[in-house]
Tab-separated table of C-alpha atoms and ligand atoms in Angstrom:
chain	number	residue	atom	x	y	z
X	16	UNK	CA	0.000	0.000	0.000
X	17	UNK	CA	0.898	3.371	-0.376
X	18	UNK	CA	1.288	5.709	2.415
X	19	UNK	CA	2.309	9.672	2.869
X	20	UNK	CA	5.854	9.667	4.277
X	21	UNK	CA	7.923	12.545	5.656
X	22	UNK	CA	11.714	12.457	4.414
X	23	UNK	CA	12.895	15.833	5.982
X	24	UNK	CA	12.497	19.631	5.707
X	25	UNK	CA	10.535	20.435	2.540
X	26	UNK	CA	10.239	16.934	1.457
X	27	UNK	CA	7.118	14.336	1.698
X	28	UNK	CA	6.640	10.583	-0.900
X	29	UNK	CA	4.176	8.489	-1.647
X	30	UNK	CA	5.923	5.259	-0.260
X	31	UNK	CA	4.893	1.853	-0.451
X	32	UNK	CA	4.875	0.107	2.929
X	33	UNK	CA	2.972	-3.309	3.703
X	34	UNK	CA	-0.621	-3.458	4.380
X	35	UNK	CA	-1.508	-3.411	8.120
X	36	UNK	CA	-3.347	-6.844	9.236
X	37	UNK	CA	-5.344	-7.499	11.910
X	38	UNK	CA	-3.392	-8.672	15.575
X	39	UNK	CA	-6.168	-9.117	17.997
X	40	UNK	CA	-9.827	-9.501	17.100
X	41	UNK	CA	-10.579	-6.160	19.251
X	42	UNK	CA	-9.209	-4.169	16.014
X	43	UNK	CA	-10.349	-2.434	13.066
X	44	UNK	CA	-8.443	-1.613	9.833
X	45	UNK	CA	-9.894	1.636	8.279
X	46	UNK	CA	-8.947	3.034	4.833
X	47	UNK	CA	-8.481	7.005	5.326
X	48	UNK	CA	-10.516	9.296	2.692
X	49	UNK	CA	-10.135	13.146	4.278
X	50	UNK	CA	-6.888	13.503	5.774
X	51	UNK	CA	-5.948	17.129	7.085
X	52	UNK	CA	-2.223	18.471	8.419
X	53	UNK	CA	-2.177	19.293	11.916
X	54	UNK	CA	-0.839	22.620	13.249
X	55	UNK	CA	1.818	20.776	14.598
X	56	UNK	CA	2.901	19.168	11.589
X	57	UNK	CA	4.123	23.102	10.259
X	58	UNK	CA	7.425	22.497	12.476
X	59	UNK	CA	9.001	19.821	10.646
X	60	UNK	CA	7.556	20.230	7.351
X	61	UNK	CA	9.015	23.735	6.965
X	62	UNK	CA	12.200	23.552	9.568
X	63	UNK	CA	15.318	21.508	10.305
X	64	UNK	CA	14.329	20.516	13.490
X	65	UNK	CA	16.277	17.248	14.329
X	66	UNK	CA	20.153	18.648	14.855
X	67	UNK	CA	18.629	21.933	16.160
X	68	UNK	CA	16.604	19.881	18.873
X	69	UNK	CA	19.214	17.776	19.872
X	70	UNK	CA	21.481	20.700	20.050
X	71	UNK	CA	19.113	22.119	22.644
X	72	UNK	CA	18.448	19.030	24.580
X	73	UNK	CA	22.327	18.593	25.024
X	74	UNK	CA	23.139	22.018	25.991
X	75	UNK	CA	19.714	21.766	28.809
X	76	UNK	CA	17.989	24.626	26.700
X	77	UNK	CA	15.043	22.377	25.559
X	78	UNK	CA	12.995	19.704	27.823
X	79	UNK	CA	15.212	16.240	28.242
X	80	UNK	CA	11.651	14.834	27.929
X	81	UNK	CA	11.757	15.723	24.019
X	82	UNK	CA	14.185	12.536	23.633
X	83	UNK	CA	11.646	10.526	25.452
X	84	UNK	CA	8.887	11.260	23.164
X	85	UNK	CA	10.499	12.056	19.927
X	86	UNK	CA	13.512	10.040	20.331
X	87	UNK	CA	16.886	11.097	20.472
X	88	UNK	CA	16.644	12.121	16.553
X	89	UNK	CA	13.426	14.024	16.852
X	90	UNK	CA	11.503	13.942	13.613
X	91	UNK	CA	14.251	12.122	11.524
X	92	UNK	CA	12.749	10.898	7.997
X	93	UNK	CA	11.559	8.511	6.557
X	94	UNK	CA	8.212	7.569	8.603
X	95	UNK	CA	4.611	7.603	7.905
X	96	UNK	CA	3.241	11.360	8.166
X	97	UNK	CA	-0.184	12.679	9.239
X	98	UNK	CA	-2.512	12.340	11.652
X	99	UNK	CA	-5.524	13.565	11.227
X	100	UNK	CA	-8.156	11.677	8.990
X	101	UNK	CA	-11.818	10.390	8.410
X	102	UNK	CA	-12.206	6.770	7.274
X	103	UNK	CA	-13.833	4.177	6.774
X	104	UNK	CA	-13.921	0.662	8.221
X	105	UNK	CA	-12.466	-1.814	6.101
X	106	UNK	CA	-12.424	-5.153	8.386
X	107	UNK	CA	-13.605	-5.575	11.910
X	108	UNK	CA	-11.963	-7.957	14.382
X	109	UNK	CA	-14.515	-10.273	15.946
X	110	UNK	CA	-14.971	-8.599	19.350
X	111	UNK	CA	-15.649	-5.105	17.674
X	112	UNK	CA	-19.155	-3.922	18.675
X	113	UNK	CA	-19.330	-0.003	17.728
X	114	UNK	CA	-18.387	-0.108	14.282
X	115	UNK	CA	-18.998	-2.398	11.210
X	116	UNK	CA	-17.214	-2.191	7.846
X	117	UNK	CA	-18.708	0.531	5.559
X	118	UNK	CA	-18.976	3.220	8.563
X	119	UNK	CA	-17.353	6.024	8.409
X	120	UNK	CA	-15.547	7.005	11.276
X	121	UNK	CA	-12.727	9.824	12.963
X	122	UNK	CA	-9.402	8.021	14.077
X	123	UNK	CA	-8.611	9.969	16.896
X	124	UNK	CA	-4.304	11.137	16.648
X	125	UNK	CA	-3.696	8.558	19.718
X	126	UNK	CA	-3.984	5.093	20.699
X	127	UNK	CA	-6.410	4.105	23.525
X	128	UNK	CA	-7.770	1.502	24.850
X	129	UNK	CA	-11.369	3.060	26.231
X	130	UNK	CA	-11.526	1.377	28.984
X	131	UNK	CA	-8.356	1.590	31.385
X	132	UNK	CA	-8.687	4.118	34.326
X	133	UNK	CA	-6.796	7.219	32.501
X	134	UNK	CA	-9.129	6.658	29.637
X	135	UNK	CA	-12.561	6.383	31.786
X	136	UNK	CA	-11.203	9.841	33.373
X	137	UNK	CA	-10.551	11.865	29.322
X	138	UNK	CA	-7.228	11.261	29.557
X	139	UNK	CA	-7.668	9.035	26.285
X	140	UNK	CA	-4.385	10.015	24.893
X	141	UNK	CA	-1.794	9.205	27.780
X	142	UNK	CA	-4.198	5.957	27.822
X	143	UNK	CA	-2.208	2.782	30.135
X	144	UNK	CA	-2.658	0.169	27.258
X	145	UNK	CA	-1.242	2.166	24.458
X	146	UNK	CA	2.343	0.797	25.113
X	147	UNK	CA	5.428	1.863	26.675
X	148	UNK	CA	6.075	5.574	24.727
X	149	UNK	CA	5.416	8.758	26.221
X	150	UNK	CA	2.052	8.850	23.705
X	151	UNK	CA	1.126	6.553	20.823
X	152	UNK	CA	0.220	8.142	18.131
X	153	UNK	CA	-0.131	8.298	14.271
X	154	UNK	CA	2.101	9.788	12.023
X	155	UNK	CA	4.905	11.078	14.797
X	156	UNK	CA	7.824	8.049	13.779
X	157	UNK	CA	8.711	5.104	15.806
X	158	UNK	CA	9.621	6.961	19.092
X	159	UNK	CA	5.578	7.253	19.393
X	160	UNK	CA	4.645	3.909	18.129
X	161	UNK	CA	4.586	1.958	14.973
X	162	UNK	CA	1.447	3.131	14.427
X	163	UNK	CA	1.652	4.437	10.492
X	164	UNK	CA	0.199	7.583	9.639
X	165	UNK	CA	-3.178	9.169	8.267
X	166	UNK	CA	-2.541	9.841	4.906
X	167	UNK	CA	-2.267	5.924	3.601
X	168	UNK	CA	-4.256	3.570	1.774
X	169	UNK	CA	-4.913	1.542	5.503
X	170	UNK	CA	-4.456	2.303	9.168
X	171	UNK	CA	-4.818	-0.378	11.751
X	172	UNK	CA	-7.273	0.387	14.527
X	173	UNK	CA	-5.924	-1.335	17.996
X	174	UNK	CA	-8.962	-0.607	19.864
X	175	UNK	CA	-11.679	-0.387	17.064
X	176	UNK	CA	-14.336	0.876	20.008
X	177	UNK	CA	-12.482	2.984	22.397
X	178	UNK	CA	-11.093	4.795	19.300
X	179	UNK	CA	-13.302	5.355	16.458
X	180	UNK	CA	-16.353	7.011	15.911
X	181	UNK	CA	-18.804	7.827	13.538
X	182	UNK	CA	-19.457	10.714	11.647
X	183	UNK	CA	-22.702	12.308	12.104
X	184	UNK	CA	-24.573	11.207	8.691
X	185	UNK	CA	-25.945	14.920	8.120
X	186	UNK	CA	-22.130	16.269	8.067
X	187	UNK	CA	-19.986	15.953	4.964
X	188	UNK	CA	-16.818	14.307	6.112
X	189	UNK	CA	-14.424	16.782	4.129
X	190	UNK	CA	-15.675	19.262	7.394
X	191	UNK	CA	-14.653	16.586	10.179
X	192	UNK	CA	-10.925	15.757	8.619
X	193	UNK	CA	-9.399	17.691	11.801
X	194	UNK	CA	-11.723	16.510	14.301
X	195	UNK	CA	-8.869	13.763	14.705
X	196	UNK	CA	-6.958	16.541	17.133
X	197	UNK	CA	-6.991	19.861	16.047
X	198	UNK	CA	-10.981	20.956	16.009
X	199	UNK	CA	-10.829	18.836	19.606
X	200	UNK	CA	-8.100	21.010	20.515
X	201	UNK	CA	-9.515	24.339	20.030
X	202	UNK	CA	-12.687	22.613	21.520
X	203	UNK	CA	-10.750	22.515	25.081
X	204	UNK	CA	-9.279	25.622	24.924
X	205	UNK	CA	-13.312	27.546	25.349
X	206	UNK	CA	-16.073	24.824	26.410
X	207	UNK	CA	-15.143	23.387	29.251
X	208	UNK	CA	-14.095	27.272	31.105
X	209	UNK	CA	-17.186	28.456	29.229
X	210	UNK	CA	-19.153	25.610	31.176
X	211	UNK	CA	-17.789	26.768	34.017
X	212	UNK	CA	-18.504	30.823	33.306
X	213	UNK	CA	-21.160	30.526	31.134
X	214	UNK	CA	-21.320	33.426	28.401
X	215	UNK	CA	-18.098	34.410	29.740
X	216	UNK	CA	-15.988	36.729	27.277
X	217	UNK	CA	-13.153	34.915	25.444
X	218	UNK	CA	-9.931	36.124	24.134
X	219	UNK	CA	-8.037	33.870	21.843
X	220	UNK	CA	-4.400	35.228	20.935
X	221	UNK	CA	-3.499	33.414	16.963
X	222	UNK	CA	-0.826	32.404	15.737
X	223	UNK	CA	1.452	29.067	15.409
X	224	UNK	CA	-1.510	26.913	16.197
X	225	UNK	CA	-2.991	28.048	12.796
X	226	UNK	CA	-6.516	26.066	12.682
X	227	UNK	CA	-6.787	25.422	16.387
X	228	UNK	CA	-7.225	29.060	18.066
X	229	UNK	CA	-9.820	29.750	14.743
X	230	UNK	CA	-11.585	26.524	15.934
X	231	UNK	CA	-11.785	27.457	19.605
X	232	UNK	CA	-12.786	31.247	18.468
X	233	UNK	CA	-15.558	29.392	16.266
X	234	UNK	CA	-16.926	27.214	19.421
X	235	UNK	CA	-17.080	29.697	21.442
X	236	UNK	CA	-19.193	31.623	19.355
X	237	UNK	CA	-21.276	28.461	18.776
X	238	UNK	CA	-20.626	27.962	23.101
X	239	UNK	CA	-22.617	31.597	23.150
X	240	UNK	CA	-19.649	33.487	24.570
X	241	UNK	CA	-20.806	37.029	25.855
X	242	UNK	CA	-17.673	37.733	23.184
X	243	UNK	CA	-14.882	36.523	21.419
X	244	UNK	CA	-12.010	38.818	20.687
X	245	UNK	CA	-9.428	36.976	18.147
X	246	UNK	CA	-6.094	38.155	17.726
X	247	UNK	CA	-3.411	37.666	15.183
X	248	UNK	CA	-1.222	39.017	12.581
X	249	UNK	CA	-2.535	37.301	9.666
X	250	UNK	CA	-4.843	39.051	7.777
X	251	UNK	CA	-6.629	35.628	5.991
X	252	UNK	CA	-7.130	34.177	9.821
X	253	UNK	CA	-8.573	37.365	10.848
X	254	UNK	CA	-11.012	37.092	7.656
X	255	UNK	CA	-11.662	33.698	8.875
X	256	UNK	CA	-12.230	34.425	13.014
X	257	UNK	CA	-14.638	37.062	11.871
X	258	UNK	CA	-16.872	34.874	9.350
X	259	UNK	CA	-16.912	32.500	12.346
X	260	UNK	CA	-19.073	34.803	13.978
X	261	UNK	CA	-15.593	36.109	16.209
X	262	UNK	CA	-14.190	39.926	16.809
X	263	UNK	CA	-11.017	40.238	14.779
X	264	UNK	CA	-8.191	42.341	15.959
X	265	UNK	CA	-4.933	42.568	14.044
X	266	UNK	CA	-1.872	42.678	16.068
X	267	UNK	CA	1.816	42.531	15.184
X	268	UNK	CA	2.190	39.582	17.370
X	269	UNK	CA	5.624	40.034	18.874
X	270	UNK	CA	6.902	39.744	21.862
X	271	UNK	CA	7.484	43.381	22.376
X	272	UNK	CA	3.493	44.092	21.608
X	273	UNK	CA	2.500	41.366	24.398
X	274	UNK	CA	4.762	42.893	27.125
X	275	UNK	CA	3.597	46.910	26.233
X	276	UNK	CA	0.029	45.972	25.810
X	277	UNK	CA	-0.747	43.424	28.580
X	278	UNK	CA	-3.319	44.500	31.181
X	279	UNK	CA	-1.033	45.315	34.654
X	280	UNK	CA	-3.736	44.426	36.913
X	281	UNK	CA	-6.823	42.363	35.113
X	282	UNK	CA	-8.149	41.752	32.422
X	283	UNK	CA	-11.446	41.295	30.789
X	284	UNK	CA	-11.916	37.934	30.094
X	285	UNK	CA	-12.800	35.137	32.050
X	286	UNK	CA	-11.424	32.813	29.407
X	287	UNK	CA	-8.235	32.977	27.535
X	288	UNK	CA	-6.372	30.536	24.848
X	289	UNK	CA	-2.668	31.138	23.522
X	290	UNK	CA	-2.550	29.487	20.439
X	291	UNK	CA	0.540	31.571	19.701
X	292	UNK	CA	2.881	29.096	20.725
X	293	UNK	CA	4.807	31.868	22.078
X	294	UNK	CA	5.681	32.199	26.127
X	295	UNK	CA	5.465	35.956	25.395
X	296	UNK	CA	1.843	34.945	24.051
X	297	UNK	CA	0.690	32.862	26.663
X	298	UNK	CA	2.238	35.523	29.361
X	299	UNK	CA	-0.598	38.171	27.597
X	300	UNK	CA	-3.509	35.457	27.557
X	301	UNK	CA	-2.847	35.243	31.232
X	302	UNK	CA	-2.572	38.719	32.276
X	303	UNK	CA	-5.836	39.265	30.247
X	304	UNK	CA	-8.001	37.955	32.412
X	305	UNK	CA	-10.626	38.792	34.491
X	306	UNK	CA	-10.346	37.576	38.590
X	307	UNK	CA	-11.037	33.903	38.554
X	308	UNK	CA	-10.323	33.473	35.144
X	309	UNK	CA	-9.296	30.427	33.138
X	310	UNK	CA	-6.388	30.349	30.193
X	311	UNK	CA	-5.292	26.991	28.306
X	312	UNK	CA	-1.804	26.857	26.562
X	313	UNK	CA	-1.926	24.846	23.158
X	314	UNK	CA	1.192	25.556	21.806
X	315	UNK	CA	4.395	23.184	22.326
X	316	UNK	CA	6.707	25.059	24.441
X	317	UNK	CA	9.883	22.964	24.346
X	318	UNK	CA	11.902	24.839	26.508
X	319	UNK	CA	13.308	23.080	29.860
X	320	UNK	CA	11.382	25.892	31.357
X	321	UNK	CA	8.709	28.522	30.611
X	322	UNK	CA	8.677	31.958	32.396
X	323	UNK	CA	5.389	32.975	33.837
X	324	UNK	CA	3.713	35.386	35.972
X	325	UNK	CA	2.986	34.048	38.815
X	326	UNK	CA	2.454	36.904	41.685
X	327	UNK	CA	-0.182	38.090	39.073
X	328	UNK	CA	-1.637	34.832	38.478
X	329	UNK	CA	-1.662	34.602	42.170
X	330	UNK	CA	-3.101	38.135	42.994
X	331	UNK	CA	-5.767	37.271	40.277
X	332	UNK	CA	-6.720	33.843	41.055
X	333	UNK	CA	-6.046	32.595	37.566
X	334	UNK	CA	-6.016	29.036	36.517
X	335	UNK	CA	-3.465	27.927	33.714
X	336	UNK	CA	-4.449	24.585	31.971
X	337	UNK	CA	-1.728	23.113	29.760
X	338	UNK	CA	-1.413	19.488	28.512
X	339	UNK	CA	-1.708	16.990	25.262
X	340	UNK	CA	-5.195	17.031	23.787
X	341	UNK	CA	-7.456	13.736	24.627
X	342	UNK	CA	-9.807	14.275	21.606
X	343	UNK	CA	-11.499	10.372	21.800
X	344	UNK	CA	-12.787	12.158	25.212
X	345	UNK	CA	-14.169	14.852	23.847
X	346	UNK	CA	-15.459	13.620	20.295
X	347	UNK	CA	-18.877	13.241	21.249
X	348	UNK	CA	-19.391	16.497	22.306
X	349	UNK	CA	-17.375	17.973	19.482
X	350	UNK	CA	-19.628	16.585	16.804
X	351	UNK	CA	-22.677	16.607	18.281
X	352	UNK	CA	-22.433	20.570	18.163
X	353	UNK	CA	-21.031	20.298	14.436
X	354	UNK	CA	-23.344	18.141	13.885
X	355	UNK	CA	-26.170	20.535	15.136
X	356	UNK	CA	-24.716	22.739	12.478
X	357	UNK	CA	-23.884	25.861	15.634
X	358	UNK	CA	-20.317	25.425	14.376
X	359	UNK	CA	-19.232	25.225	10.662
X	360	UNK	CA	-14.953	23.725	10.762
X	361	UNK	CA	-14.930	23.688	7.306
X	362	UNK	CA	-14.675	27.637	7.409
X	363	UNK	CA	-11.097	27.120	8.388
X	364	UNK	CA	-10.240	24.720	5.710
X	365	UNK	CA	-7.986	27.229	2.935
X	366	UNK	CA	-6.808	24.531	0.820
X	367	UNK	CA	-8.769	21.192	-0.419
X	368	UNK	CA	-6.937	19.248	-2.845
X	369	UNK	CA	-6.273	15.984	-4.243
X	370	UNK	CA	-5.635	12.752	-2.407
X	371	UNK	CA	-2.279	11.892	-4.687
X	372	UNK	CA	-1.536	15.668	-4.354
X	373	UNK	CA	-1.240	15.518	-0.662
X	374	UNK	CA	2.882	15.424	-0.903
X	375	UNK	CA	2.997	19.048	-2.149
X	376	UNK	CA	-0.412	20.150	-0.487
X	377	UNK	CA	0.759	19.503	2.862
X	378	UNK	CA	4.248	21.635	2.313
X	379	UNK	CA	1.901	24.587	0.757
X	380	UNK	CA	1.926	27.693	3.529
X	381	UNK	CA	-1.429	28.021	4.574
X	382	UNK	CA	-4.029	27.622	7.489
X	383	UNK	CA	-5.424	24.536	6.962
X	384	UNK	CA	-4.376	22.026	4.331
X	385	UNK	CA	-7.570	18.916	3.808
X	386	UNK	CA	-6.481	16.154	1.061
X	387	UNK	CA	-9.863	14.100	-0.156
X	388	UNK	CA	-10.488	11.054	-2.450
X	389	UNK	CA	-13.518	9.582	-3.087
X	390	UNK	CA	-14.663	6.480	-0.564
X	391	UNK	CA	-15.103	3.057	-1.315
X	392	UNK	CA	-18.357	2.462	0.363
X	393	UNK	CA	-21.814	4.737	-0.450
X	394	UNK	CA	-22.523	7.138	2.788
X	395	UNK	CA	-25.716	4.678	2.524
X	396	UNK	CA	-23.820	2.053	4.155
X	397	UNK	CA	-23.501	4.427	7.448
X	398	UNK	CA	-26.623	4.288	8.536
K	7	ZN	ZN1	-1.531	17.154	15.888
K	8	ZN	ZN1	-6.899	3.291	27.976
């Protein structure tokens, strides 16, 4: 089979690679038909990462955990790429209950099991059955699994019903190709603070995490957010917060601009999101907010440590939330509301293209890249 496979900086092949089989009759083997690139997936695709990270690992600049979940060549080519996908299911293993072949379905970005105690708590993706890496995952390389990635011709499914599920029937499936991890991720950036401060005002600062702070400006619009201020430098994402029903407000986005413009005492908002992936970004989503208020961090910050302000974090009774995304956790929720039609993901999607295009698609510099072919089964089949 063929599959999508990153070779370094700039470069992604169709490979062949050997058709996944079933192990264990609790699996599934799913043939991907959306895929999208995640915001994550920018970093290598466009930078030399590898020497630079271990560089920084050996001179104690970056996290020592990096090696641990990357390995100690972090993102060295050739593996399977992507990570992100709808599919649908191919062959069931006997014991699979949830799905039958013909649905279509979202493969969630990690592995888990459904039913250990981490994954009965939403913490699907550092799941106790998914093996011995720091997470298993799709699309990351070996030092995260041998798991293949999203954009090939089959994917096997350890744990066909903890991980998949299906696609609302009234959705077109092109919408859902990020609801793997990204649309999730925006997802937990607004609705559970918003649950907590309901109608609260948002603030989402842009940036690095392209697609995910337009997604969590979009939900909390859908979320009825008193308001939902988006900033960014970008003039297309600003286009984009704003059709989403958000209030866009350009910025330069650097450093300098947080640190002059951040609020000395509080803020307005009782929810905050950096999606920057900047410290100097995240320091200005948390001095934005309102007493009591809630921020979330998406962004990776690598460094072997972060500064932030914690006498005003203190004096404001602020709550940071930072961690990996568990999207199987929060996939019912997240489609249900797409599904109700509140929230429209496809708004962020700038570039649809080909299936066998997909190895210059992905490298194209844009907000959100979705690669499509047409599936095997009729959408009949799904319901
Ligand atoms: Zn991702
Ligand atoms: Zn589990």
């Amino acid at each position: 089979m063929r599959q999508l496979t990153y070779v370094g900086k700039g470069a992604l092949q169709w490979r062949d690679a050997p058709e996944p089989v079933l192990h264990a009759p609790c699996e599934a083997i799913v043939r991907p038909f959306a895929a999208a690139r995640c915001d994550g997936d920018n970093l290598p695709l466009h930078r030399n990462v590898t020497m630079p990270m271990r560089l920084g690992i050996a001179l104690h600049y970056l996290d020592p955990l990096i090696s641990d979940l990357l390995g100690s060549r972090p993102f060295q080519g050739p593996f399977a790429f992507g990570h992100e996908c709808v599919a649908e299911v191919i062959e069931c293993g006997t014991d699979v209950k949830t799905v039958k072949r013909g649905d279509r379905v979202v493969v969630p970005w990690a592995i888990s099991c459904g039913h250990c105690w981490r994954c009965e708590h939403g913490l699907t993706s550092k799941c106790s059955n998914s093996g011995d890496t720091v997470i298993a995952a799709y699309g990351f390389g070996p030092a995260m699994g041998d798991w293949g990635g999203a954009v090939s011709d089959r994917l096997r499914v350890p744990y066909a019903d903890g991980m998949l599920i299906r696609v609302p029937p009234s959705v077109d499936p092109l919408a859902l190709a990020s609801t793997s991890d990204n649309i999730p991720d925006g997802w937990r950036m607004v609705a559970p603070p918003l649950r907590r401060y309901p109608g609260g005002a948002v603030l989402i600062v842009g940036g690095a995490a392209r697609s995910i702070g337009l997604y969590a400006a979009g939900i909390a619009v859908a979320m009825g957010a008193e308001r939902v201020d988006y900033l960014d430098s970008n003039v297309t994402r600003l286009e984009i917060a704003q059709s989403l029903g958000a209030n866009p407000i350009q910025i330069p986005g650097t450093a300098a601009w947080y640190r002059k413009h951040a609020p000395r005492r509080s803020g307005r908002y009782l929810i905050s999101a950096d999606a920057s992936a900047t410290v100097a970004g995240l320091q200005y989503a948390l001095r934005s907010l309102a007493p009591g208020g809630v921020c979330t961090g998406v962004g990776y910050y690598f460094a072997r440590t972060s500064a932030l302000p914690l006498t005003h974090m203190y004096m404001n009774s602020s709550t940071l939330h930072v961690g990996v995304s568990h999207p199987r956790a929060d996939l019912p929720q997240v489609l249900a509301l797409i599904g109700e039609g509140k929230f429209k993901p496809e708004k962020v999607t700038t570039l649809t293209a080909a299936w066998d295009d997909a190895p210059t698609a992905f490298l194209e510099r844009t907000t959100k890249v979705v690669v499509r072919r047409d599936p095997l089964f009729s959408a009949a089949a799904d319901t």
